[in-house]
Every structure is written in structure tokens, then in C-alpha cells.
mmCIF file with all atom_site columns, C-alpha atoms in Angstrom:
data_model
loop_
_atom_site.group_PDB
_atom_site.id
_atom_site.type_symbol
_atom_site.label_atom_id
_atom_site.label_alt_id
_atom_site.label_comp_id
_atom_site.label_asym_id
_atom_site.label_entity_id
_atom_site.label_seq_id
_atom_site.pdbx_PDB_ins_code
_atom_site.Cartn_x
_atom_site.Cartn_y
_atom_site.Cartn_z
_atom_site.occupancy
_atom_site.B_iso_or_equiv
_atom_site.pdbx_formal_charge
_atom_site.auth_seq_id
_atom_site.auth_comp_id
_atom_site.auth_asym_id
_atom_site.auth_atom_id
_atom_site.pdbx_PDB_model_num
ATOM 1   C CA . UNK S 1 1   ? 0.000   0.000  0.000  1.00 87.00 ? 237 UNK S CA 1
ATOM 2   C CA . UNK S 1 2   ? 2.655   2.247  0.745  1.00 86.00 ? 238 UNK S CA 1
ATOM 3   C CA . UNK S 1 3   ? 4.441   1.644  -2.479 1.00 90.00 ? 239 UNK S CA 1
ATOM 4   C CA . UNK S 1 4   ? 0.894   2.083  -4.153 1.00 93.00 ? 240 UNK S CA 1
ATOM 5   C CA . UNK S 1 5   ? 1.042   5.722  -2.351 1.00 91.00 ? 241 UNK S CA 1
ATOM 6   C CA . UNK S 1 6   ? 4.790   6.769  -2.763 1.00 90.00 ? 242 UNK S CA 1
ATOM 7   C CA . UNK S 1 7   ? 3.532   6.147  -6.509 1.00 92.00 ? 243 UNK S CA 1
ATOM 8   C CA . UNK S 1 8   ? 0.584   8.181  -6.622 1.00 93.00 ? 244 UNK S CA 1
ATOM 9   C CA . UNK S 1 9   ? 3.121   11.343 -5.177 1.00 91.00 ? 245 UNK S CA 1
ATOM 10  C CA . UNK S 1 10  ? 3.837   13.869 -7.401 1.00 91.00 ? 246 UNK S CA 1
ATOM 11  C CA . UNK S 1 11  ? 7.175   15.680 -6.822 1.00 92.00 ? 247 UNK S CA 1
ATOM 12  C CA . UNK S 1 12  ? 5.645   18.564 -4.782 1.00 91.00 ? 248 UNK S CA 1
ATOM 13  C CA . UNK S 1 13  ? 2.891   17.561 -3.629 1.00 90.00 ? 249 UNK S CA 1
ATOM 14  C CA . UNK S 1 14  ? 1.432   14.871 -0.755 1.00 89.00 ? 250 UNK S CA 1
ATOM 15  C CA . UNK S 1 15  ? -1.540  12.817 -0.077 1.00 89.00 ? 251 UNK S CA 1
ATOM 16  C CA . UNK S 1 16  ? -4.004  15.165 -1.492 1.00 88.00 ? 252 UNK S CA 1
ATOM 17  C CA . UNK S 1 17  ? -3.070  14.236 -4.735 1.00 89.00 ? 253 UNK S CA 1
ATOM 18  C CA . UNK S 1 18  ? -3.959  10.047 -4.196 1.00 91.00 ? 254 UNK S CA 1
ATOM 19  C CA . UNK S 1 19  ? -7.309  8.700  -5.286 1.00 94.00 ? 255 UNK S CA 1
ATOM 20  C CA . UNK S 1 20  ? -9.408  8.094  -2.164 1.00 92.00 ? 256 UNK S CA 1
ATOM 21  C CA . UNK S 1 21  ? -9.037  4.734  -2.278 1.00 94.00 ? 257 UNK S CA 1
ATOM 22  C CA . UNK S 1 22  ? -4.953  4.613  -1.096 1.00 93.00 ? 258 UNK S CA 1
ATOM 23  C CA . UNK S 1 23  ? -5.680  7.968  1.892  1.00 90.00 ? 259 UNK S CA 1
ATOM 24  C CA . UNK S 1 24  ? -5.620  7.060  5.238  1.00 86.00 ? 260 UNK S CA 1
ATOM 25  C CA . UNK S 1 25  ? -8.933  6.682  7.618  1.00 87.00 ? 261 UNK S CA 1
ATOM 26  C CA . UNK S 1 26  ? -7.870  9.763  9.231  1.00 85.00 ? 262 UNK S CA 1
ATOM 27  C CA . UNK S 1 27  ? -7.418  11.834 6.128  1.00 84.00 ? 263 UNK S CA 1
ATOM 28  C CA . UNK S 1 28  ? -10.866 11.100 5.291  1.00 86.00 ? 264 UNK S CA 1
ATOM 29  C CA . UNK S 1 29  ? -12.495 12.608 7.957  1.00 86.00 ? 265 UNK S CA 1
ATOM 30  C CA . UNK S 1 30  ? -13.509 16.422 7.762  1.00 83.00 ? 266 UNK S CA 1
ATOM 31  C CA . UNK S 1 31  ? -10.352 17.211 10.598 1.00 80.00 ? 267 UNK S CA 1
ATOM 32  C CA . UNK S 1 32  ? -7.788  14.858 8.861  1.00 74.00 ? 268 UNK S CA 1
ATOM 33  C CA . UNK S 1 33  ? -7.959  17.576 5.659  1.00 75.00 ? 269 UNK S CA 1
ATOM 34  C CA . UNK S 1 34  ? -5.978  19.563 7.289  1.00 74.00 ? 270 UNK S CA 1
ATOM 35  C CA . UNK S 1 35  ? -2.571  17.462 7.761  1.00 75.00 ? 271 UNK S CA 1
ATOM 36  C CA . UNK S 1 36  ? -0.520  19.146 5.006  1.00 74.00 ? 272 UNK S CA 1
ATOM 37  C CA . UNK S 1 37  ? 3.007   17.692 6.368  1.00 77.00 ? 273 UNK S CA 1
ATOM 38  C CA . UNK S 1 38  ? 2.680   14.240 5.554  1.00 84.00 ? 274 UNK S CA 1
ATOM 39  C CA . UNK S 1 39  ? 2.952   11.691 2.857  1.00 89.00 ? 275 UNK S CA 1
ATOM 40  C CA . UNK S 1 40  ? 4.886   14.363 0.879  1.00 90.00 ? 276 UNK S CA 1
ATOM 41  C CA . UNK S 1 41  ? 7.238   13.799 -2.305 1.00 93.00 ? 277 UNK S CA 1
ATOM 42  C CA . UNK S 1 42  ? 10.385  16.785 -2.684 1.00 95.00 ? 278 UNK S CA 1
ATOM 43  C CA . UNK S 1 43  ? 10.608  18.440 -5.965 1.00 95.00 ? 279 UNK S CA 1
ATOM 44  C CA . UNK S 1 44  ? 13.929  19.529 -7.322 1.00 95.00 ? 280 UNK S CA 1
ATOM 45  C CA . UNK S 1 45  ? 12.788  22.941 -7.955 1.00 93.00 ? 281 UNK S CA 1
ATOM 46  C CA . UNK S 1 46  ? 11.814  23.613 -4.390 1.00 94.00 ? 282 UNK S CA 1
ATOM 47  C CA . UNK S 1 47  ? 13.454  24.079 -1.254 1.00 94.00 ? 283 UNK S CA 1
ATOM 48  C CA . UNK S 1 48  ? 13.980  21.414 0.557  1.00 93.00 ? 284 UNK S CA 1
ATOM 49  C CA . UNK S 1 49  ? 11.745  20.766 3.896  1.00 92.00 ? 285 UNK S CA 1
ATOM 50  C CA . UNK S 1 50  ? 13.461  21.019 7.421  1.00 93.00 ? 286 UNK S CA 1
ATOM 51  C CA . UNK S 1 51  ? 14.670  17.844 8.251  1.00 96.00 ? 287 UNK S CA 1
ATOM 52  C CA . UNK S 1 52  ? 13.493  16.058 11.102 1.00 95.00 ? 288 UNK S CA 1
ATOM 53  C CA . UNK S 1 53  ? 15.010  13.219 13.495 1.00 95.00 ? 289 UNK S CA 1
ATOM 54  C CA . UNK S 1 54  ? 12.316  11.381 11.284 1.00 94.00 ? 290 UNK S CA 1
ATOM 55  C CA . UNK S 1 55  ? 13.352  12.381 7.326  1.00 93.00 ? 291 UNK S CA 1
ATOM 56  C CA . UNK S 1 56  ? 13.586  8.716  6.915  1.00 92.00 ? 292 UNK S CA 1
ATOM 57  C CA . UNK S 1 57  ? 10.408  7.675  6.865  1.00 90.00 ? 293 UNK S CA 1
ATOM 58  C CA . UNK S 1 58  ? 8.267   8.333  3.930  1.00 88.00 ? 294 UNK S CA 1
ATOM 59  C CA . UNK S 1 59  ? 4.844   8.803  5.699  1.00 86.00 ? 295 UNK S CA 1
ATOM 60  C CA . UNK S 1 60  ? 6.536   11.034 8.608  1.00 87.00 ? 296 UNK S CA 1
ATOM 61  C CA . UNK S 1 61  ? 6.629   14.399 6.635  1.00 86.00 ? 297 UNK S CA 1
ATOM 62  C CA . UNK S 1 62  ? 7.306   15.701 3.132  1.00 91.00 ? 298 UNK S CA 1
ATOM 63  C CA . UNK S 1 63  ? 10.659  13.389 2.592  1.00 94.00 ? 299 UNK S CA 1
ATOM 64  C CA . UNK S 1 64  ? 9.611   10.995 -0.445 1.00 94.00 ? 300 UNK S CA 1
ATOM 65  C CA . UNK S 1 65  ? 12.442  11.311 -3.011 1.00 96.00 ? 301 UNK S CA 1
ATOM 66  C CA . UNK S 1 66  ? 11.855  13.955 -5.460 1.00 95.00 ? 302 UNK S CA 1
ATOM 67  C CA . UNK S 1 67  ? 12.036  10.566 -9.015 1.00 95.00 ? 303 UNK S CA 1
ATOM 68  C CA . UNK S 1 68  ? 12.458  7.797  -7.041 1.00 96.00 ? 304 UNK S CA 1
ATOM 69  C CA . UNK S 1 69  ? 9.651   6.064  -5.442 1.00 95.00 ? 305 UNK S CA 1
ATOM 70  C CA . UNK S 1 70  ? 11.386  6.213  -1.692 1.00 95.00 ? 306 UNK S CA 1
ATOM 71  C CA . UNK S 1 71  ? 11.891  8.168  1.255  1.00 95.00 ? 307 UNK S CA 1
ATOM 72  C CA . UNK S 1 72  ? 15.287  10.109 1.333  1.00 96.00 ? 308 UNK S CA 1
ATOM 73  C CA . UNK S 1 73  ? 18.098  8.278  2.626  1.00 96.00 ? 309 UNK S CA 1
ATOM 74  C CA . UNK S 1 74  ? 19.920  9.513  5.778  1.00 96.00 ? 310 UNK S CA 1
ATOM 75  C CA . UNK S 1 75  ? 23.204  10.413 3.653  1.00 96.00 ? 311 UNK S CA 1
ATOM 76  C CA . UNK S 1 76  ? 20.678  12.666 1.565  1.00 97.00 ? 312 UNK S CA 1
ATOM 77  C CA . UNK S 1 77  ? 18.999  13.798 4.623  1.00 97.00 ? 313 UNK S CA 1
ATOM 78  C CA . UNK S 1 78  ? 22.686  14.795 5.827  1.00 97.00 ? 314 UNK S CA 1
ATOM 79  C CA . UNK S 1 79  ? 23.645  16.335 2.264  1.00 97.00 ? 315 UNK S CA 1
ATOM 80  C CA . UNK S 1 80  ? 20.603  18.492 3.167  1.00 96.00 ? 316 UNK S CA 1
ATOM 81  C CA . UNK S 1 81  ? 21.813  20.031 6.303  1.00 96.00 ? 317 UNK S CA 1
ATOM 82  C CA . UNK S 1 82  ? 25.343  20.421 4.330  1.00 96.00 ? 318 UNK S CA 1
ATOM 83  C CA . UNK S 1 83  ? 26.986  17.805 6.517  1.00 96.00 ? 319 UNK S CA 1
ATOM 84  C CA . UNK S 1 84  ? 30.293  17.270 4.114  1.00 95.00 ? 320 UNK S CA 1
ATOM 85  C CA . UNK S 1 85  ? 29.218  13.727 1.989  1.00 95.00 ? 321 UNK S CA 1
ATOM 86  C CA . UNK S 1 86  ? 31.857  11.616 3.618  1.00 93.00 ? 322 UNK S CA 1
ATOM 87  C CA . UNK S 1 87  ? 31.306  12.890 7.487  1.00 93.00 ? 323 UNK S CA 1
ATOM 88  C CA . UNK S 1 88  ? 30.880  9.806  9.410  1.00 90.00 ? 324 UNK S CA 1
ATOM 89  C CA . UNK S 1 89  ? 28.297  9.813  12.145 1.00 88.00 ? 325 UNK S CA 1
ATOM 90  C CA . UNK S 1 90  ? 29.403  6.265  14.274 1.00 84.00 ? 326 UNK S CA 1
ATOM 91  C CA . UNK S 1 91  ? 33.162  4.946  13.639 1.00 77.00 ? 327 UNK S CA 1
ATOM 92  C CA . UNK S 1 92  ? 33.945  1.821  11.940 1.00 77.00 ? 328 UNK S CA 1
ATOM 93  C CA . UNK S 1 93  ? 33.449  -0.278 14.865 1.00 79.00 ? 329 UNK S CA 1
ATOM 94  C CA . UNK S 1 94  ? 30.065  0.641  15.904 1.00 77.00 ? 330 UNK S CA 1
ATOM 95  C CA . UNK S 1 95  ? 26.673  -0.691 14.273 1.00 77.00 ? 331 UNK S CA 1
ATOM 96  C CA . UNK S 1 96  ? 24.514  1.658  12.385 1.00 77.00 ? 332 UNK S CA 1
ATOM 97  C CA . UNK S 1 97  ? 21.807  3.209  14.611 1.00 85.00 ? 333 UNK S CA 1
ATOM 98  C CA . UNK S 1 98  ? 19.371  4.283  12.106 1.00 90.00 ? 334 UNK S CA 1
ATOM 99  C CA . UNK S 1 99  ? 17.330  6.348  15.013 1.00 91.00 ? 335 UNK S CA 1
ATOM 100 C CA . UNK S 1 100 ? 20.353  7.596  16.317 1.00 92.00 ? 336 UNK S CA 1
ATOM 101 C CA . UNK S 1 101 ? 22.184  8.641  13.469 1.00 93.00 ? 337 UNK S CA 1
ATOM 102 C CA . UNK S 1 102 ? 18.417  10.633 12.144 1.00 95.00 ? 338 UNK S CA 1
ATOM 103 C CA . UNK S 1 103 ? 18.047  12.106 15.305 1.00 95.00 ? 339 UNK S CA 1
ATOM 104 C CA . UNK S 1 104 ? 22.151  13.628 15.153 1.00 94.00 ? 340 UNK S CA 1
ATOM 105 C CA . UNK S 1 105 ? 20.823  14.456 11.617 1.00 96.00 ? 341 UNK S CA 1
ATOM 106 C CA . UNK S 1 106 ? 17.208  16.001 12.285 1.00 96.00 ? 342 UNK S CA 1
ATOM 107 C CA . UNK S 1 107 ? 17.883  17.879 15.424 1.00 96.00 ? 343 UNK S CA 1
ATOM 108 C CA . UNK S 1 108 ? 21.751  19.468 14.031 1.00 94.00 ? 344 UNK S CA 1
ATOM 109 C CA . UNK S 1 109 ? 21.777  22.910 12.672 1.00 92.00 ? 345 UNK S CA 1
ATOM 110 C CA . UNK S 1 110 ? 22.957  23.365 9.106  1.00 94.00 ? 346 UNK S CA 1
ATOM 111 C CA . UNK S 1 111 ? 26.585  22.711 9.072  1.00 92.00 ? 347 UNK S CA 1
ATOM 112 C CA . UNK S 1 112 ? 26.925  25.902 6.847  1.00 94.00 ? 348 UNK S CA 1
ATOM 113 C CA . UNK S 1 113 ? 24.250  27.791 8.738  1.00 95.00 ? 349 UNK S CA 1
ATOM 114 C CA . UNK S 1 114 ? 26.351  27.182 11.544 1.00 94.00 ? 350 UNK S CA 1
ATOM 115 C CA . UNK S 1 115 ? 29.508  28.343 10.197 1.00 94.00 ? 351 UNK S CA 1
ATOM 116 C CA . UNK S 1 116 ? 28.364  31.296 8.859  1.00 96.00 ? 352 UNK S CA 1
ATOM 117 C CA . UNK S 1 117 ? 26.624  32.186 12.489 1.00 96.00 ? 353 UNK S CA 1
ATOM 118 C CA . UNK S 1 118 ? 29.706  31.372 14.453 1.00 95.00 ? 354 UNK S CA 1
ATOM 119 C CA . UNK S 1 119 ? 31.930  33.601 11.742 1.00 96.00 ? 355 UNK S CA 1
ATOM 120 C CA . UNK S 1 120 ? 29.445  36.780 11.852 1.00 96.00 ? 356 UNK S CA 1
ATOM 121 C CA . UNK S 1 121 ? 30.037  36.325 15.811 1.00 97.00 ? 357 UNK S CA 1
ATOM 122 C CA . UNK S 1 122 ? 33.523  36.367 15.369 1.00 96.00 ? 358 UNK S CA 1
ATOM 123 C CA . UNK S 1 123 ? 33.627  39.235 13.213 1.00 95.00 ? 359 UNK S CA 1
ATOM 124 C CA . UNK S 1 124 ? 31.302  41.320 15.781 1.00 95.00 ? 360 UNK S CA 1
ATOM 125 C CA . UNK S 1 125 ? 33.632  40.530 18.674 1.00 96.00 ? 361 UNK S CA 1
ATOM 126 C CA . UNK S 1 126 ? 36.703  41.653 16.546 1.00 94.00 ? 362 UNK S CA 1
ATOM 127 C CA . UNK S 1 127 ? 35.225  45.196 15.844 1.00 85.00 ? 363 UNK S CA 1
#
């Protein structure tokens, strides 16, 4: 069913766009109209969502992949918040924590927000 939905996504866009038949109970129901951040596909041409300590999860926000019929991966996820593409989140001899690892990812600041903050500080205290 969830394949059926991730399908039925149009980069964009979320649930609203599925034939009743694949929406959830709860979207059916006159308060369920409202729930705008989930079940949603990225388009290229957009910026991207915030990431959460959930951006796996293709039902748990707007995180489906923007062609492929999948959520975004954690690497994306961390691409997102400009994490460098080889930064490691566990060393080599611990297991991957998927949780653990989205939750370092979801709840960081942008790596390049954060630089940029922490440089504009440093200028300030130089003057």
C-alpha cells in the first residue's frame, strides 16, 4: 500500500493528490484535511523541507524522493543540512543506529548555517 502511495506522489505535492481509495482513515475525515506535512514527495525545484530526526520515513513528513519512489536516505537527509558527503556519524566499529544517526541528523543545525553564524560572531567581537 505504501508503495501504491509513494507512486501516486507527485514531486511537490502529498496525499491530497492520491485517489481516495490509497488515503488514510484519518485523512478522510472532515479534521484529517488539514494534515498538510505528511505523505509528501520533494521536488527539485523547491526548497527542501526542514529535516526532522524522522526524514527517513516516507509517511513522517514531506521526505519521499523527489524521481524515485522512496523516502530520502539519511546520507541525503545529511547532504541536506550540508553535513560534508563523507562525514561519518558512528566509527567503523560501531553498528549503524538508524534512530540515532536521524536524530544527530534532524535535530543538528545546518553545518553551513552554523559556520556562517559562528563567523558573523567572530567578526562582531573583533570590531
Amino acid at each position: 500500500l505504501n508503495m501504491e502511495r509513494i507512486k501516486a506522489s507527485k514531486p511537490g505535492g502529498d496525499w491530497h493528490d492520491w485517489p481516495i481509495h490509497l488515503r488514510a482513515p484519518c485523512h478522510l475525515k472532515e479534521s484529517g484535511k488539514f494534515y498538510k506535512s505528511v505523505y509528501g514527495r520533494m521536488s527539485w525545484n523547491e526548497p527542501s523541507p526542514t529535516i526532522t530526526t524522522q526524514c527517513y520515513g516516507f509517511g513522517n513528513g514531506r521526505f519521499g524522493h523527489p524521481e524515485q519512489n522512496r523516502a530520502i536516505s539519511l546520507r541525503e537527509a545529511a547532504i541536506l543540512q550540508s553535513f560534508p558527503k563523507d562525514y561519518l556519524f558512528f566509527d567503523k566499529e560501531s553498528s549503524l543506529d538508524i534512530a540515532s544517526t536521524a536524530r544527530m541528523i534532524g535535530n543538528a543545525v545546518p553545518v553551513r548555517l552554523g559556520e556562517i553564524i559562528g563567523q558573523s560572531i567572530l567578526k562582531h567581537l573583533s570590531n
